[in-house]
XYZ file of N, CA and C in Angstrom:
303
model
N 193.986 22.360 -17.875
C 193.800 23.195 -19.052
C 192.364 23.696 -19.067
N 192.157 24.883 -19.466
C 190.895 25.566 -19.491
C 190.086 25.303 -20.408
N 190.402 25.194 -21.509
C 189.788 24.694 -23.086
C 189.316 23.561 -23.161
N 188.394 23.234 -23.873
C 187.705 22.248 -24.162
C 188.517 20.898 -24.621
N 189.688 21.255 -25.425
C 190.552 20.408 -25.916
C 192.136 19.777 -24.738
N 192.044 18.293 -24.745
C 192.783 17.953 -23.995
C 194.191 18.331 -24.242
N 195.436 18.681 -23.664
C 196.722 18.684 -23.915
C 197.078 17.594 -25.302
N 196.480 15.993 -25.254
C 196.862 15.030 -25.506
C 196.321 15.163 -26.920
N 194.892 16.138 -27.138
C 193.983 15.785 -28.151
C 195.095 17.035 -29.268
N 195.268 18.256 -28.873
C 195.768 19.065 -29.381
C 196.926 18.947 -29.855
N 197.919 18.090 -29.695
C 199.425 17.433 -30.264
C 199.192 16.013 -30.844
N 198.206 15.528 -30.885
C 198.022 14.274 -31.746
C 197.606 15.223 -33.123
N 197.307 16.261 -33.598
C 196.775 16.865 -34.673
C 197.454 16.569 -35.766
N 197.024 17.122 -37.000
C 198.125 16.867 -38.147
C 198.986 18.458 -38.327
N 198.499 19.746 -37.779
C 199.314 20.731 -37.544
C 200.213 20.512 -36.257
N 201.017 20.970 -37.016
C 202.543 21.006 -35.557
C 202.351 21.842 -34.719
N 202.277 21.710 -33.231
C 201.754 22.278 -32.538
C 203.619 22.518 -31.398
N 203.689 23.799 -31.383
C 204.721 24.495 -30.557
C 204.899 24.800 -29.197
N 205.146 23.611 -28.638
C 204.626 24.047 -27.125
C 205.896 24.814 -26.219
N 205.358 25.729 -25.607
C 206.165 26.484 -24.396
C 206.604 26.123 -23.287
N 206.993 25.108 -22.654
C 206.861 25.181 -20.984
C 207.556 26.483 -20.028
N 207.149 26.458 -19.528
C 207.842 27.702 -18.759
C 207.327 27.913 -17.334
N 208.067 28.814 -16.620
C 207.065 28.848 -15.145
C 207.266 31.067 -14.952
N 206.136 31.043 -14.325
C 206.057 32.566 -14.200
C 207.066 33.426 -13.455
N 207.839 32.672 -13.155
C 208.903 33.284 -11.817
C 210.520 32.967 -12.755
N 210.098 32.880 -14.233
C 211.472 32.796 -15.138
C 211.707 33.728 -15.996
N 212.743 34.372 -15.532
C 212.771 35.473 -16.162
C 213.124 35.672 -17.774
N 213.767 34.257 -18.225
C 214.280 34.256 -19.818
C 212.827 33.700 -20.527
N 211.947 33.305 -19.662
C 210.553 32.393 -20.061
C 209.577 34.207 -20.647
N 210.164 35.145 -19.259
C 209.068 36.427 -19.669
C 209.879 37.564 -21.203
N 210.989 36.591 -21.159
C 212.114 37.522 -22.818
C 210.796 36.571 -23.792
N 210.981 34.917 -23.703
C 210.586 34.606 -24.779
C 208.685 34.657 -24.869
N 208.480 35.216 -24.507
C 206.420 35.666 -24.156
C 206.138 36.622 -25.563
N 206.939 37.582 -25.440
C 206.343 38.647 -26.994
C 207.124 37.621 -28.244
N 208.279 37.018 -28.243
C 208.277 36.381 -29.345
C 207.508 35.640 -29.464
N 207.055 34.286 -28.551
C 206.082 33.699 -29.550
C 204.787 34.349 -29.959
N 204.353 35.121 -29.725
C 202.855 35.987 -30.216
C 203.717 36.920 -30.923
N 204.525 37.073 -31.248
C 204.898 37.496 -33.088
C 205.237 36.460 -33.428
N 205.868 35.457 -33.168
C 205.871 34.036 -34.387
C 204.280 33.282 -34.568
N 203.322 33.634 -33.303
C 202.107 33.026 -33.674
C 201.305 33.900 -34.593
N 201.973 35.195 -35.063
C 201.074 35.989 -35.957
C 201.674 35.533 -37.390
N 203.010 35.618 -37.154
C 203.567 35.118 -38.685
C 203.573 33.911 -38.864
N 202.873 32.573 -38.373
C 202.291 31.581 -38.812
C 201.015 31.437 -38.877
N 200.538 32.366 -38.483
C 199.139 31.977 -38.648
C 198.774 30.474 -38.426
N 197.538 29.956 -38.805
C 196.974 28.902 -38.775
C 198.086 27.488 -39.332
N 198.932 27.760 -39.603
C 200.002 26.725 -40.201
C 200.683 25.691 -38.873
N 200.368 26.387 -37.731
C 201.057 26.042 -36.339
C 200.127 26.492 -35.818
N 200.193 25.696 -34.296
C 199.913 25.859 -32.587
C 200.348 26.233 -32.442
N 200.539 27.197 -31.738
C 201.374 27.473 -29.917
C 200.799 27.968 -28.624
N 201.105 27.026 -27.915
C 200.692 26.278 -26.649
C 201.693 26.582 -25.592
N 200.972 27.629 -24.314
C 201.929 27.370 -23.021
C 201.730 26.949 -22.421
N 202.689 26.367 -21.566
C 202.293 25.249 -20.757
C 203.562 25.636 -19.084
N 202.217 26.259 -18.187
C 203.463 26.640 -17.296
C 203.368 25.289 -15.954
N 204.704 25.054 -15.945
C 204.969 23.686 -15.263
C 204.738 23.720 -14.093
N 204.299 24.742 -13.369
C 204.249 24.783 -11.743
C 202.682 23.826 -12.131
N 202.074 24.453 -12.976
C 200.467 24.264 -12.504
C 200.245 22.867 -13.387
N 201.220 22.227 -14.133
C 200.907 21.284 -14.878
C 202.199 20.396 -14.796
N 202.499 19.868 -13.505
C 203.402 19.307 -13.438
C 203.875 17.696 -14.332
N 202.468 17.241 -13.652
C 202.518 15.902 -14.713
C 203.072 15.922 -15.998
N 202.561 16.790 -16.617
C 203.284 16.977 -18.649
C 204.324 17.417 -18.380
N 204.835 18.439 -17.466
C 206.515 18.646 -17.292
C 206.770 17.279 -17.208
N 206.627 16.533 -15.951
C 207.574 15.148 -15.870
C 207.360 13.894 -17.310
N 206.312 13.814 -17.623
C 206.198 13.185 -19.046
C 207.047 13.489 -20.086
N 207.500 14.951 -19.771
C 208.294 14.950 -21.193
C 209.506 15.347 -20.649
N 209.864 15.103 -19.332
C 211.478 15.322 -18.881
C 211.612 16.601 -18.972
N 210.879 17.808 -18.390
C 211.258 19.208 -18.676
C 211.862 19.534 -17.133
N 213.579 19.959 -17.611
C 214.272 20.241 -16.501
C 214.828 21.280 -16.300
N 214.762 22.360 -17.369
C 214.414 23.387 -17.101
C 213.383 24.541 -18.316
N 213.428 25.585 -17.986
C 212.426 26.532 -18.619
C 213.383 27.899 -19.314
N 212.559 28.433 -20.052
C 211.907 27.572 -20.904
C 212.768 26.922 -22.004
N 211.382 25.626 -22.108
C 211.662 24.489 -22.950
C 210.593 24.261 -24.019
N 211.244 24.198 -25.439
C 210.335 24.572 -26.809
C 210.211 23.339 -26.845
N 209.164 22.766 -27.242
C 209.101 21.555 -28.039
C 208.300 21.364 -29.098
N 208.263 21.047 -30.551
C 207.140 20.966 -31.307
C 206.983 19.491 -31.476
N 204.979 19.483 -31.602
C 204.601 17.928 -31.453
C 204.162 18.120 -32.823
N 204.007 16.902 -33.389
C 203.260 16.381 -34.510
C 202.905 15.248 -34.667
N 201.296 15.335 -34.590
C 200.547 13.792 -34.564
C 200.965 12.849 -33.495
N 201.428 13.843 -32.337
C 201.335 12.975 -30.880
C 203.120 12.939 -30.464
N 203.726 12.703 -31.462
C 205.460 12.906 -31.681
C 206.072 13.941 -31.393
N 207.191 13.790 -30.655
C 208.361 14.821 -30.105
C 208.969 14.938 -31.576
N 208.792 15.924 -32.040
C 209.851 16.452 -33.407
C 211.145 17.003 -33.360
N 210.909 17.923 -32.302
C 212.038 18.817 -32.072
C 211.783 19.112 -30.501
N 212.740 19.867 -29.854
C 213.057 20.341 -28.688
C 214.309 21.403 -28.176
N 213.847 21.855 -27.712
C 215.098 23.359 -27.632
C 215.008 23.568 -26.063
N 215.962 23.765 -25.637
C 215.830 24.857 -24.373
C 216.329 26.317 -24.185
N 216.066 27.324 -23.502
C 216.180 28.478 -23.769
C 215.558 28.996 -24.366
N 215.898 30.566 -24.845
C 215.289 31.758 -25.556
C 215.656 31.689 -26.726
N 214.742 31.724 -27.699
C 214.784 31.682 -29.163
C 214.228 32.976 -30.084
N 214.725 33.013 -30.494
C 213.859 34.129 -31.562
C 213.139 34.041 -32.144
N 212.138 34.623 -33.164
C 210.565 34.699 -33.941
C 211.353 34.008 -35.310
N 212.672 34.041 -35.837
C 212.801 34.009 -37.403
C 213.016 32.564 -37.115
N 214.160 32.139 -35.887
C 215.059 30.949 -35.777
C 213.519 29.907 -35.703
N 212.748 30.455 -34.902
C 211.525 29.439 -34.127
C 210.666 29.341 -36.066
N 210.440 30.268 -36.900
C 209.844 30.168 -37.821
C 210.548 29.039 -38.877
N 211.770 29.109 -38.798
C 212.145 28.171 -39.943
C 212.142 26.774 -39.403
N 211.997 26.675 -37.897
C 212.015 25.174 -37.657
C 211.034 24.989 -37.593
N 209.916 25.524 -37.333
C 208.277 25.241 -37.859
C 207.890 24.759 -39.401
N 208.865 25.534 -40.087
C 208.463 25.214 -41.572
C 208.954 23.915 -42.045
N 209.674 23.207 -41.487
C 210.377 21.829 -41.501
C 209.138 21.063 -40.927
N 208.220 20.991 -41.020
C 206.866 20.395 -39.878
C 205.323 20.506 -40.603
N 205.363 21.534 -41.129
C 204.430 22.346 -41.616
C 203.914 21.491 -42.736
């Protein structure tokens, strides 16, 4: 990760943080890319969201059993809350954020 903040430090938070896995060579991973940056505008600061592409970060793929892409997961305070696989939409992904929030 490029940022100052560890993977580990950023999902222990008390905001629910939305993570992406995905890999660049998936084509339902490049459908769900403009939704989350419209669901990260219509949450604003209320949520994370975090990609995480598994070629280059394999270890956290295998930690959290990601078997295929993409795979949603939201953390809170270090905790698996939820988990989805596939393409989701900006409204569906917003109301399960607000269950967290």
């Amino acid at each position: 990760m490029k940022n100052c903040m560890s993977f580990q430090e950023i999902i222990n938070a008390e905001t629910p943080v939305l993570v992406d896995f995905y890999a660049t060579w998936c084509g339902p991973c490049k459908v769900q890319a403009p939704i989350l940056e419209d669901l990260s505008k219509r949450v604003g600061d209320q949520a994370r969201i975090l990609k995480i592409d598994v070629d280059k970060n394999p270890a956290v793929a295998n930690k959290y059993g990601i078997q295929g892409v993409p795979t949603l997961m939201i953390f809170k305070q270090g905790k698996v809350v939820w988990r989805q696989s596939g393409v989701m939409q900006s409204n569906q992904l917003q109301k399960v954020l607000q269950q967290f929030v």
